mmCIF file of C-alpha atoms in Angstrom:
data_model
loop_
_atom_site.group_PDB
_atom_site.id
_atom_site.type_symbol
_atom_site.label_atom_id
_atom_site.label_comp_id
_atom_site.label_asym_id
_atom_site.label_seq_id
_atom_site.Cartn_x
_atom_site.Cartn_y
_atom_site.Cartn_z
ATOM 1 C CA MET Y 226 0.000 0.000 0.000
ATOM 2 C CA ASP Y 227 1.160 3.535 -0.784
ATOM 3 C CA PRO Y 228 2.825 5.105 2.317
ATOM 4 C CA ALA Y 229 0.931 8.337 1.704
ATOM 5 C CA LEU Y 230 -2.354 6.426 1.716
ATOM 6 C CA ILE Y 231 -1.344 4.684 4.939
ATOM 7 C CA ALA Y 232 -0.580 8.026 6.568
ATOM 8 C CA LEU Y 233 -3.905 9.461 5.449
ATOM 9 C CA SER Y 234 -5.743 6.352 6.682
ATOM 10 C CA VAL Y 235 -4.091 6.685 10.096
ATOM 11 C CA GLY Y 236 -5.115 10.329 10.130
ATOM 12 C CA ALA Y 237 -8.697 9.363 9.304
ATOM 13 C CA ALA Y 238 -8.696 6.767 12.090
ATOM 14 C CA LEU Y 239 -7.438 9.342 14.600
ATOM 15 C CA ALA Y 240 -10.064 11.836 13.427
ATOM 16 C CA SER Y 241 -12.723 9.135 13.856
ATOM 17 C CA LEU Y 242 -11.469 8.378 17.354
ATOM 18 C CA PHE Y 243 -11.603 12.063 18.243
ATOM 19 C CA MET Y 244 -15.121 12.259 16.823
ATOM 20 C CA ALA Y 245 -16.129 9.284 18.960
ATOM 21 C CA TRP Y 246 -14.694 11.035 22.026
ATOM 22 C CA VAL Y 247 -16.645 14.195 21.232
ATOM 23 C CA ILE Y 248 -19.866 12.190 20.793
ATOM 24 C CA GLY Y 249 -19.333 10.437 24.112
ATOM 25 C CA ALA Y 250 -18.588 13.727 25.824
ATOM 26 C CA GLY Y 251 -21.600 15.394 24.234
ATOM 27 C CA SER Y 252 -24.886 14.015 22.966
ATOM 28 C CA SER Y 253 -24.729 10.283 23.621
ATOM 29 C CA GLY Y 254 -22.881 10.750 26.899
ATOM 30 C CA ALA Y 255 -25.132 13.446 28.296
ATOM 31 C CA THR Y 256 -28.688 12.848 27.181
ATOM 32 C CA PRO Y 257 -29.514 9.281 28.346
ATOM 33 C CA PHE Y 258 -29.032 9.917 32.064
ATOM 34 C CA ALA Y 259 -29.874 13.636 32.127
ATOM 35 C CA PRO Y 260 -33.476 12.952 33.267
ATOM 36 C CA ALA Y 261 -32.242 10.602 36.006
ATOM 37 C CA VAL Y 262 -29.752 13.178 37.269
ATOM 38 C CA GLY Y 263 -32.452 15.841 37.116
ATOM 39 C CA ALA Y 264 -34.666 13.613 39.267
ATOM 40 C CA ASN Y 265 -31.830 13.088 41.799
ATOM 41 C CA ALA Y 266 -31.894 9.343 41.142
ATOM 42 C CA ILE Y 267 -28.167 9.206 40.389
ATOM 43 C CA GLY Y 268 -25.143 11.474 40.694
ATOM 44 C CA THR Y 269 -23.554 13.147 37.682
ATOM 45 C CA MET Y 270 -20.234 11.263 37.822
ATOM 46 C CA ARG Y 271 -21.875 7.870 38.325
ATOM 47 C CA ALA Y 272 -24.192 8.637 35.404
ATOM 48 C CA ALA Y 273 -21.168 9.408 33.201
ATOM 49 C CA LEU Y 274 -19.590 6.096 34.200
ATOM 50 C CA LEU Y 275 -22.699 4.043 33.418
ATOM 51 C CA VAL Y 276 -23.491 5.783 30.150
ATOM 52 C CA GLY Y 277 -19.961 5.049 28.934
ATOM 53 C CA VAL Y 278 -20.259 1.333 29.685
ATOM 54 C CA PHE Y 279 -23.710 0.897 28.157
ATOM 55 C CA GLY Y 280 -22.857 3.118 25.202
ATOM 56 C CA PHE Y 281 -19.835 0.947 24.419
ATOM 57 C CA ALA Y 282 -21.995 -2.191 24.540
ATOM 58 C CA GLY Y 283 -24.556 -0.645 22.194
ATOM 59 C CA ALA Y 284 -21.869 0.515 19.766
ATOM 60 C CA VAL Y 285 -20.410 -2.972 19.402
ATOM 61 C CA THR Y 286 -23.685 -4.908 19.219
ATOM 62 C CA GLN Y 287 -25.966 -2.499 17.326
ATOM 63 C CA GLY Y 288 -23.725 -0.068 15.483
ATOM 64 C CA GLY Y 289 -23.732 -1.682 12.049
ATOM 65 C CA ASN Y 290 -26.933 -0.293 10.511
ATOM 66 C CA VAL Y 291 -26.325 3.418 11.064
ATOM 67 C CA SER Y 292 -22.609 3.053 10.285
ATOM 68 C CA GLU Y 293 -23.407 1.596 6.862
ATOM 69 C CA ALA Y 294 -25.960 4.337 6.152
ATOM 70 C CA VAL Y 295 -23.507 7.111 7.018
ATOM 71 C CA GLY Y 296 -20.658 5.401 5.176
ATOM 72 C CA SER Y 297 -22.351 4.668 1.869
ATOM 73 C CA GLY Y 298 -26.055 5.560 1.976
ATOM 74 C CA LEU Y 299 -26.051 9.372 1.892
ATOM 75 C CA VAL Y 300 -24.433 10.107 -1.479
ATOM 76 C CA GLY Y 301 -24.659 7.988 -4.615
ATOM 77 C CA GLY Y 302 -22.119 7.293 -7.307
ATOM 78 C CA ILE Y 303 -19.039 8.077 -5.235
ATOM 79 C CA SER Y 304 -16.980 6.779 -2.347
ATOM 80 C CA LEU Y 305 -15.416 9.470 -0.190
ATOM 81 C CA PRO Y 306 -11.620 9.614 -0.485
ATOM 82 C CA VAL Y 307 -9.498 9.509 2.649
ATOM 83 C CA ALA Y 308 -9.064 13.284 2.641
ATOM 84 C CA GLY Y 309 -12.846 13.688 2.389
ATOM 85 C CA VAL Y 310 -13.359 11.356 5.346
ATOM 86 C CA ILE Y 311 -10.914 13.389 7.431
ATOM 87 C CA LEU Y 312 -12.703 16.609 6.436
ATOM 88 C CA VAL Y 313 -16.091 15.183 7.455
ATOM 89 C CA LEU Y 314 -14.847 14.000 10.845
ATOM 90 C CA VAL Y 315 -12.876 17.151 11.649
ATOM 91 C CA LEU Y 316 -15.815 19.412 10.782
ATOM 92 C CA GLY Y 317 -18.284 17.303 12.735
ATOM 93 C CA ALA Y 318 -16.025 17.012 15.764
ATOM 94 C CA GLY Y 319 -15.150 20.701 15.649
ATOM 95 C CA LEU Y 320 -18.769 21.815 15.713
ATOM 96 C CA MET Y 321 -19.519 19.357 18.515
ATOM 97 C CA ALA Y 322 -16.546 20.665 20.485
ATOM 98 C CA VAL Y 323 -18.009 24.155 20.187
ATOM 99 C CA GLY Y 324 -21.252 22.807 21.622
ATOM 100 C CA ILE Y 325 -19.488 21.145 24.536
ATOM 101 C CA THR Y 326 -17.483 24.281 25.311
ATOM 102 C CA THR Y 327 -20.515 26.567 25.234
ATOM 103 C CA GLY Y 328 -22.951 24.111 26.818
ATOM 104 C CA ILE Y 329 -25.251 24.277 23.763
ATOM 105 C CA PRO Y 330 -26.454 20.785 22.698
ATOM 106 C CA ILE Y 331 -25.476 20.832 19.015
ATOM 107 C CA ALA Y 332 -26.883 17.800 17.215
ATOM 108 C CA THR Y 333 -24.159 15.342 16.203
ATOM 109 C CA ALA Y 334 -26.349 13.625 13.622
ATOM 110 C CA PHE Y 335 -27.064 16.924 11.904
ATOM 111 C CA THR Y 336 -23.405 17.966 11.723
ATOM 112 C CA VAL Y 337 -22.054 14.641 10.438
ATOM 113 C CA THR Y 338 -24.893 14.094 7.976
ATOM 114 C CA GLY Y 339 -24.513 17.621 6.639
ATOM 115 C CA ALA Y 340 -20.744 17.189 6.279
ATOM 116 C CA VAL Y 341 -20.986 13.824 4.481
ATOM 117 C CA ILE Y 342 -23.579 15.135 2.034
ATOM 118 C CA GLY Y 343 -21.676 18.380 1.497
ATOM 119 C CA VAL Y 344 -18.367 16.671 0.734
ATOM 120 C CA GLY Y 345 -19.998 13.973 -1.393
ATOM 121 C CA LEU Y 346 -21.950 16.408 -3.572
ATOM 122 C CA ALA Y 347 -18.940 18.713 -3.961
ATOM 123 C CA LEU Y 348 -16.901 15.782 -5.272
ATOM 124 C CA GLY Y 349 -19.503 14.878 -7.889
ATOM 125 C CA GLY Y 350 -21.786 12.495 -6.021
ATOM 126 C CA THR Y 351 -25.531 12.309 -6.600
ATOM 127 C CA PRO Y 352 -28.228 12.981 -4.001
ATOM 128 C CA VAL Y 353 -30.013 9.964 -2.514
ATOM 129 C CA TRP Y 354 -33.420 11.569 -2.210
ATOM 130 C CA ALA Y 355 -35.224 8.547 -0.774
ATOM 131 C CA LYS Y 356 -32.781 8.393 2.152
ATOM 132 C CA TYR Y 357 -32.975 12.148 2.666
ATOM 133 C CA GLN Y 358 -36.759 11.943 2.858
ATOM 134 C CA GLN Y 359 -36.526 9.152 5.427
ATOM 135 C CA ILE Y 360 -33.982 11.049 7.522
ATOM 136 C CA GLY Y 361 -35.890 14.321 7.226
ATOM 137 C CA ALA Y 362 -39.132 12.665 8.308
ATOM 138 C CA VAL Y 363 -37.487 11.174 11.409
ATOM 139 C CA TRP Y 364 -35.803 14.450 12.317
ATOM 140 C CA LEU Y 365 -38.966 16.489 11.796
ATOM 141 C CA LEU Y 366 -41.365 14.125 13.567
ATOM 142 C CA THR Y 367 -39.128 13.239 16.522
ATOM 143 C CA PRO Y 368 -39.892 16.361 18.619
ATOM 144 C CA PHE Y 369 -43.626 15.991 18.109
ATOM 145 C CA ILE Y 370 -43.840 12.229 18.617
ATOM 146 C CA GLY Y 371 -41.304 12.039 21.447
ATOM 147 C CA GLY Y 372 -42.620 15.118 23.193
ATOM 148 C CA GLY Y 373 -46.221 14.046 22.627
ATOM 149 C CA ILE Y 374 -45.711 10.554 24.065
ATOM 150 C CA ALA Y 375 -43.828 11.998 27.036
ATOM 151 C CA PHE Y 376 -46.593 14.558 27.595
ATOM 152 C CA ALA Y 377 -49.263 11.833 27.503
ATOM 153 C CA ILE Y 378 -47.395 9.550 29.932
ATOM 154 C CA ALA Y 379 -46.585 12.371 32.328
ATOM 155 C CA SER Y 380 -50.217 13.468 32.265
ATOM 156 C CA VAL Y 381 -51.383 9.992 33.321
ATOM 157 C CA LEU Y 382 -48.820 9.029 35.970
ATOM 158 C CA PRO Y 383 -49.873 11.567 38.647
ATOM 159 C CA ARG Y 384 -53.582 10.737 38.389
ATOM 160 C CA PRO Y 385 -55.260 8.988 41.351
ATOM 161 C CA GLY Y 386 -56.963 6.611 38.942
ATOM 162 C CA ALA Y 387 -53.613 5.414 37.581
ATOM 163 C CA PRO Y 388 -51.391 4.663 40.601
ATOM 164 C CA GLU Y 389 -47.705 4.090 39.919
ATOM 165 C CA ARG Y 390 -47.891 0.486 41.080
ATOM 166 C CA TYR Y 391 -49.939 -0.304 37.966
ATOM 167 C CA SER Y 392 -49.085 2.385 35.395
ATOM 168 C CA VAL Y 393 -45.294 2.098 35.684
ATOM 169 C CA PRO Y 394 -45.299 -1.732 35.269
ATOM 170 C CA VAL Y 395 -47.401 -1.297 32.123
ATOM 171 C CA LEU Y 396 -44.790 1.070 30.705
ATOM 172 C CA ALA Y 397 -41.998 -1.303 31.740
ATOM 173 C CA GLY Y 398 -43.801 -4.180 30.036
ATOM 174 C CA LEU Y 399 -44.057 -2.121 26.828
ATOM 175 C CA VAL Y 400 -40.323 -1.464 26.932
ATOM 176 C CA GLY Y 401 -39.664 -5.162 27.603
ATOM 177 C CA SER Y 402 -41.763 -6.200 24.614
ATOM 178 C CA VAL Y 403 -39.699 -3.920 22.373
ATOM 179 C CA LEU Y 404 -36.403 -5.039 23.905
ATOM 180 C CA VAL Y 405 -36.931 -8.732 23.097
ATOM 181 C CA ASN Y 406 -37.466 -7.753 19.461
ATOM 182 C CA VAL Y 407 -34.378 -5.543 19.209
ATOM 183 C CA ARG Y 408 -31.687 -6.899 16.873
ATOM 184 C CA PHE Y 409 -28.265 -7.713 18.337
ATOM 185 C CA SER Y 410 -25.240 -8.710 16.281
ATOM 186 C CA PHE Y 411 -24.424 -11.723 18.477
ATOM 187 C CA LEU Y 412 -27.882 -13.346 18.615
ATOM 188 C CA GLY Y 413 -28.418 -14.253 14.975
ATOM 189 C CA GLU Y 414 -27.517 -17.323 13.003
ATOM 190 C CA GLY Y 415 -24.176 -16.948 11.266
ATOM 191 C CA THR Y 416 -23.263 -13.313 10.693
ATOM 192 C CA ALA Y 417 -26.854 -12.023 10.627
ATOM 193 C CA PRO Y 418 -28.147 -10.137 13.683
ATOM 194 C CA GLY Y 419 -30.932 -11.682 15.738
ATOM 195 C CA THR Y 420 -33.393 -10.988 18.547
ATOM 196 C CA VAL Y 421 -34.053 -12.468 21.963
ATOM 197 C CA ARG Y 422 -37.478 -13.456 20.664
ATOM 198 C CA GLY Y 423 -35.921 -15.238 17.690
ATOM 199 C CA LEU Y 424 -33.454 -17.011 19.976
ATOM 200 C CA GLY Y 425 -36.361 -18.225 22.100
ATOM 201 C CA GLN Y 426 -38.155 -19.522 19.031
ATOM 202 C CA ARG Y 427 -35.080 -21.455 17.935
ATOM 203 C CA ILE Y 428 -34.552 -22.952 21.391
ATOM 204 C CA LEU Y 429 -38.203 -24.034 21.581
ATOM 205 C CA SER Y 430 -38.242 -25.163 17.926
ATOM 206 C CA LEU Y 431 -41.147 -22.842 17.176
ATOM 207 C CA ASP Y 432 -41.874 -20.683 14.176
ATOM 208 C CA GLY Y 433 -44.500 -18.275 12.924
ATOM 209 C CA THR Y 434 -46.305 -15.167 14.101
ATOM 210 C CA ALA Y 435 -48.229 -16.855 16.920
ATOM 211 C CA SER Y 436 -45.090 -18.014 18.730
ATOM 212 C CA ALA Y 437 -43.430 -14.614 18.205
ATOM 213 C CA VAL Y 438 -46.417 -12.826 19.744
ATOM 214 C CA ALA Y 439 -46.564 -15.329 22.609
ATOM 215 C CA ILE Y 440 -42.871 -14.952 23.498
ATOM 216 C CA THR Y 441 -43.095 -11.164 23.254
ATOM 217 C CA GLY Y 442 -46.171 -11.151 25.491
ATOM 218 C CA LEU Y 443 -44.559 -13.423 28.091
ATOM 219 C CA ALA Y 444 -41.479 -11.199 28.196
ATOM 220 C CA ALA Y 445 -43.645 -8.118 28.686
ATOM 221 C CA LEU Y 446 -45.604 -9.809 31.482
ATOM 222 C CA ALA Y 447 -42.415 -10.947 33.211
ATOM 223 C CA VAL Y 448 -40.907 -7.457 33.177
ATOM 224 C CA ALA Y 449 -44.177 -5.887 34.302
ATOM 225 C CA ALA Y 450 -44.525 -8.386 37.151
ATOM 226 C CA VAL Y 451 -41.034 -7.681 38.485
ATOM 227 C CA VAL Y 452 -41.585 -3.930 38.357
ATOM 228 C CA TRP Y 453 -45.050 -4.290 39.955
ATOM 229 C CA TRP Y 454 -43.509 -6.192 42.850
ATOM 230 C CA ASP Y 455 -40.625 -3.751 43.248
ATOM 231 C CA VAL Y 456 -42.748 -0.591 43.126
ATOM 232 C CA GLY Y 457 -45.312 -2.176 45.455
ATOM 233 C CA ARG Y 458 -42.809 -2.903 48.216
ATOM 234 C CA ASP Y 459 -40.843 0.390 47.869
ATOM 235 C CA GLU Y 460 -42.501 2.990 45.643
ATOM 236 C CA GLN Y 461 -39.778 5.653 45.571
ATOM 237 C CA GLY Y 462 -36.940 3.140 45.375
ATOM 238 C CA GLY Y 463 -38.748 1.181 42.682
ATOM 239 C CA LEU Y 464 -39.317 4.298 40.581
ATOM 240 C CA ARG Y 465 -35.624 5.186 40.849
ATOM 241 C CA ARG Y 466 -34.611 1.694 39.752
ATOM 242 C CA VAL Y 467 -36.983 1.832 36.776
ATOM 243 C CA LEU Y 468 -35.553 5.231 35.880
ATOM 244 C CA LEU Y 469 -31.978 3.951 36.016
ATOM 245 C CA ALA Y 470 -32.874 0.898 33.925
ATOM 246 C CA LEU Y 471 -34.467 3.122 31.284
ATOM 247 C CA GLY Y 472 -31.449 5.419 31.294
ATOM 248 C CA SER Y 473 -29.203 2.411 30.737
ATOM 249 C CA LEU Y 474 -31.325 1.244 27.793
ATOM 250 C CA VAL Y 475 -31.289 4.712 26.246
ATOM 251 C CA ALA Y 476 -27.499 4.869 26.722
ATOM 252 C CA PHE Y 477 -27.215 1.478 25.013
ATOM 253 C CA SER Y 478 -29.379 2.715 22.144
ATOM 254 C CA ALA Y 479 -27.310 5.898 21.913
ATOM 255 C CA GLY Y 480 -24.161 3.839 21.471
ATOM 256 C CA GLY Y 481 -25.785 1.770 18.728
ATOM 257 C CA SER Y 482 -26.847 4.867 16.825
ATOM 258 C CA GLN Y 483 -24.149 7.437 17.508
ATOM 259 C CA VAL Y 484 -21.107 5.249 16.855
ATOM 260 C CA GLY Y 485 -22.131 5.233 13.197
ATOM 261 C CA LEU Y 486 -21.580 8.982 13.060
ATOM 262 C CA ALA Y 487 -17.959 8.519 14.127
ATOM 263 C CA VAL Y 488 -16.949 5.375 12.241
ATOM 264 C CA GLY Y 489 -19.423 5.301 9.340
ATOM 265 C CA PRO Y 490 -17.253 7.478 7.058
ATOM 266 C CA LEU Y 491 -14.378 5.017 7.622
ATOM 267 C CA LEU Y 492 -16.218 1.934 6.373
ATOM 268 C CA PRO Y 493 -15.658 2.528 2.628
ATOM 269 C CA LEU Y 494 -11.916 2.692 3.369
ATOM 270 C CA LEU Y 495 -11.911 -0.848 4.749
ATOM 271 C CA ASP Y 496 -11.946 -2.244 1.203
ATOM 272 C CA GLU Y 497 -8.369 -0.989 0.915
ATOM 273 C CA VAL Y 498 -7.318 -2.179 4.393
ATOM 274 C CA GLU Y 499 -8.491 -5.786 4.416
ATOM 275 C CA MET Y 500 -6.926 -6.755 7.759
ATOM 276 C CA VAL Y 501 -9.271 -4.380 9.644
ATOM 277 C CA SER Y 502 -12.827 -5.659 10.181
ATOM 278 C CA THR Y 503 -16.017 -3.686 10.685
ATOM 279 C CA THR Y 504 -16.301 -5.129 14.189
ATOM 280 C CA ALA Y 505 -12.847 -3.820 15.076
ATOM 281 C CA VAL Y 506 -13.840 -0.364 13.835
ATOM 282 C CA LEU Y 507 -17.032 -0.462 15.929
ATOM 283 C CA VAL Y 508 -15.027 -1.516 19.004
ATOM 284 C CA GLY Y 509 -12.638 1.377 18.441
ATOM 285 C CA GLY Y 510 -15.499 3.824 18.051
ATOM 286 C CA GLY Y 511 -17.232 2.456 21.133
ATOM 287 C CA PHE Y 512 -14.027 2.806 23.139
ATOM 288 C CA GLY Y 513 -13.647 6.423 22.041
ATOM 289 C CA MET Y 514 -17.223 7.136 23.118
ATOM 290 C CA LEU Y 515 -16.648 5.415 26.461
ATOM 291 C CA VAL Y 516 -13.617 7.580 27.216
ATOM 292 C CA GLY Y 517 -15.523 10.676 26.101
ATOM 293 C CA SER Y 518 -18.420 9.837 28.414
ATOM 294 C CA TRP Y 519 -16.117 9.376 31.383
ATOM 295 C CA THR Y 520 -14.032 12.486 30.812
ATOM 296 C CA GLY Y 521 -16.270 15.045 29.133
ATOM 297 C CA ALA Y 522 -19.961 14.215 29.638
ATOM 298 C CA PRO Y 523 -20.556 15.480 33.223
ATOM 299 C CA ARG Y 524 -20.817 19.132 32.143
ATOM 300 C CA MET Y 525 -23.442 18.416 29.481
ATOM 301 C CA ILE Y 526 -25.337 16.064 31.802
ATOM 302 C CA LYS Y 527 -25.583 18.834 34.361
ATOM 303 C CA SER Y 528 -26.644 21.363 31.716
ATOM 304 C CA LEU Y 529 -29.426 19.188 30.331
ATOM 305 C CA SER Y 530 -30.678 17.997 33.721
ATOM 306 C CA GLN Y 531 -30.976 21.479 35.189
ATOM 307 C CA ASP Y 532 -31.700 23.874 32.344
ATOM 308 C CA TYR Y 533 -34.696 22.422 30.516
ATOM 309 C CA SER Y 534 -37.250 21.586 33.150
ATOM 310 C CA SER Y 535 -37.672 20.607 36.764
ATOM 311 C CA LEU Y 536 -37.952 16.818 36.697
ATOM 312 C CA GLY Y 537 -39.031 14.226 39.213
ATOM 313 C CA PRO Y 538 -38.901 10.440 38.805
ATOM 314 C CA ARG Y 539 -42.324 10.233 37.138
ATOM 315 C CA ARG Y 540 -41.609 12.894 34.524
ATOM 316 C CA SER Y 541 -38.166 11.432 33.940
ATOM 317 C CA ILE Y 542 -39.677 8.001 33.247
ATOM 318 C CA SER Y 543 -42.110 9.724 30.902
ATOM 319 C CA ALA Y 544 -39.157 11.233 29.019
ATOM 320 C CA LEU Y 545 -37.056 8.092 28.745
ATOM 321 C CA VAL Y 546 -39.743 5.669 27.493
ATOM 322 C CA PRO Y 547 -40.293 7.510 24.168
ATOM 323 C CA SER Y 548 -36.551 8.188 23.948
ATOM 324 C CA PHE Y 549 -35.842 4.451 23.982
ATOM 325 C CA LEU Y 550 -38.598 3.673 21.477
ATOM 326 C CA ILE Y 551 -37.535 6.346 18.976
ATOM 327 C CA ALA Y 552 -33.853 5.473 19.337
ATOM 328 C CA GLN Y 553 -34.447 1.815 18.554
ATOM 329 C CA LEU Y 554 -36.627 2.708 15.567
ATOM 330 C CA ALA Y 555 -33.807 4.877 14.214
ATOM 331 C CA VAL Y 556 -31.288 2.041 14.711
ATOM 332 C CA LEU Y 557 -33.612 -0.373 12.896
ATOM 333 C CA LEU Y 558 -34.062 2.018 9.956
ATOM 334 C CA GLY Y 559 -30.371 2.893 9.847
ATOM 335 C CA VAL Y 560 -31.140 6.606 10.233
ATOM 336 C CA PRO Y 561 -28.599 8.890 11.934
ATOM 337 C CA VAL Y 562 -30.599 10.541 14.696
ATOM 338 C CA SER Y 563 -29.798 13.209 17.257
ATOM 339 C CA PHE Y 564 -30.083 12.127 20.876
ATOM 340 C CA ASN Y 565 -30.156 15.756 21.888
ATOM 341 C CA GLU Y 566 -33.324 16.125 19.826
ATOM 342 C CA ILE Y 567 -34.886 12.913 21.147
ATOM 343 C CA VAL Y 568 -34.283 13.388 24.855
ATOM 344 C CA VAL Y 569 -34.651 17.164 24.988
ATOM 345 C CA SER Y 570 -38.022 16.935 23.225
ATOM 346 C CA ALA Y 571 -39.164 14.257 25.662
ATOM 347 C CA ILE Y 572 -37.933 16.274 28.649
ATOM 348 C CA ILE Y 573 -39.879 19.295 27.434
ATOM 349 C CA GLY Y 574 -43.042 17.249 26.866
ATOM 350 C CA SER Y 575 -42.921 15.578 30.262
ATOM 351 C CA GLY Y 576 -42.146 18.838 32.049
ATOM 352 C CA ALA Y 577 -44.923 20.739 30.293
ATOM 353 C CA ALA Y 578 -47.486 18.046 31.181
ATOM 354 C CA VAL Y 579 -47.144 18.687 34.902
ATOM 355 C CA GLY Y 580 -45.622 22.115 35.349
ATOM 356 C CA GLY Y 581 -46.924 23.918 32.274
ATOM 357 C CA ARG Y 582 -44.895 26.807 30.906
ATOM 358 C CA ASP Y 583 -43.235 27.477 34.254
ATOM 359 C CA ALA Y 584 -41.475 24.080 34.104
ATOM 360 C CA VAL Y 585 -39.819 24.782 30.760
ATOM 361 C CA ASP Y 586 -37.121 27.317 29.870
ATOM 362 C CA ALA Y 587 -38.446 28.788 26.610
ATOM 363 C CA GLU Y 588 -35.282 30.759 25.859
ATOM 364 C CA LYS Y 589 -33.110 27.665 26.231
ATOM 365 C CA ILE Y 590 -35.448 25.713 23.939
ATOM 366 C CA LEU Y 591 -35.264 28.346 21.195
ATOM 367 C CA THR Y 592 -31.483 28.394 21.462
ATOM 368 C CA THR Y 593 -31.384 24.619 21.166
ATOM 369 C CA VAL Y 594 -33.695 24.477 18.135
ATOM 370 C CA GLY Y 595 -31.561 27.130 16.466
ATOM 371 C CA ALA Y 596 -28.449 25.065 17.211
ATOM 372 C CA TRP Y 597 -30.074 21.967 15.671
ATOM 373 C CA ALA Y 598 -30.993 23.744 12.432
ATOM 374 C CA GLY Y 599 -27.799 25.760 12.259
ATOM 375 C CA SER Y 600 -25.524 22.782 12.844
ATOM 376 C CA PHE Y 601 -26.747 21.032 9.681
ATOM 377 C CA ALA Y 602 -26.670 24.166 7.524
ATOM 378 C CA VAL Y 603 -23.225 25.303 8.694
ATOM 379 C CA SER Y 604 -21.755 21.812 8.432
ATOM 380 C CA PHE Y 605 -23.109 21.285 4.914
ATOM 381 C CA ALA Y 606 -21.959 24.699 3.678
ATOM 382 C CA LEU Y 607 -18.460 24.429 5.149
ATOM 383 C CA ALA Y 608 -17.977 20.859 3.923
ATOM 384 C CA TYR Y 609 -19.152 21.686 0.414
ATOM 385 C CA ALA Y 610 -17.001 24.804 0.159
ATOM 386 C CA VAL Y 611 -13.812 23.241 1.515
ATOM 387 C CA ALA Y 612 -14.209 20.063 -0.558
ATOM 388 C CA ALA Y 613 -14.896 22.026 -3.741
ATOM 389 C CA LEU Y 614 -11.852 24.249 -3.227
ATOM 390 C CA ALA Y 615 -9.312 21.849 -1.736
ATOM 391 C CA LEU Y 616 -10.135 18.248 -2.724
#
């Protein structure tokens, strides 16, 4: 291999590692446990530790779909050269670093997606309109769906007719039913990913829709029963444990989605470096995110937990349930999604359900929405201009 190409590839790998660190220190490291910290269910430093561990696990076991979409699904007819990959990662990481420094939750998915599209189009690639429509729909609908679900849940939980001993187990059962149908890279047959439900069907030698529904229902009932027992014997402690479990699942989902933003641009380069596997790249990206979560996430966790709304355990649970559902849908579709957008929208919806306007910082929300829109536009424009002039 050409020494110059090797040097550029090493540079791209280092840029990817830095991007993974920035993601861990920012969006994926801060948002999953921000509601739990806001509800005083866990300390900031412990939250950073846990989100790093679960984010790493999600990156390794679920990171393939989004990584492939970012690497080859955003621009047609072209594969980004090494210099283009470095440009994408440096721009994305730079904008995220600005967000971390200022405390503004800039959306990682918006910056990386904008940079990949900008560089690809500047180098002669063709737009992939179907994928853009899918991504745009997810980005546009996320605040309304996530915030709406969180608002609905938070409106029900405090009601006397829906005591926590029954309503929270129902929510936990819903999450459990989704979890057993989530695809993991190590559960399938051969190299294909698989689900816990599918593993159960193979063990029991069952097939078909009826057995799938039955296993999913039994899993939901089992989770709901455990939570019902726990909340019944210790309501406040049980709610905190449910909240921490949901935060862990959201952190896991964040790792599965966000690692693709760091390592996805590298995947087309693997054809030229055959000794490096996709799994190894995902492990490296997950490790970078883990270190970022441990070293840089506490500031953003504190910002999100305190600035958006005043949360208790019930509203925090209301925020994390839709966050988990939307995150897993994005992983399934292979859509790069912003965890700032997901969790912040859910926090706002859950806070508004109970506290109304007084529970939400309108100025902070407007700043955040502006950062979301601006991060894509600035990233796209800078990437297109630099690639057109220098590559």
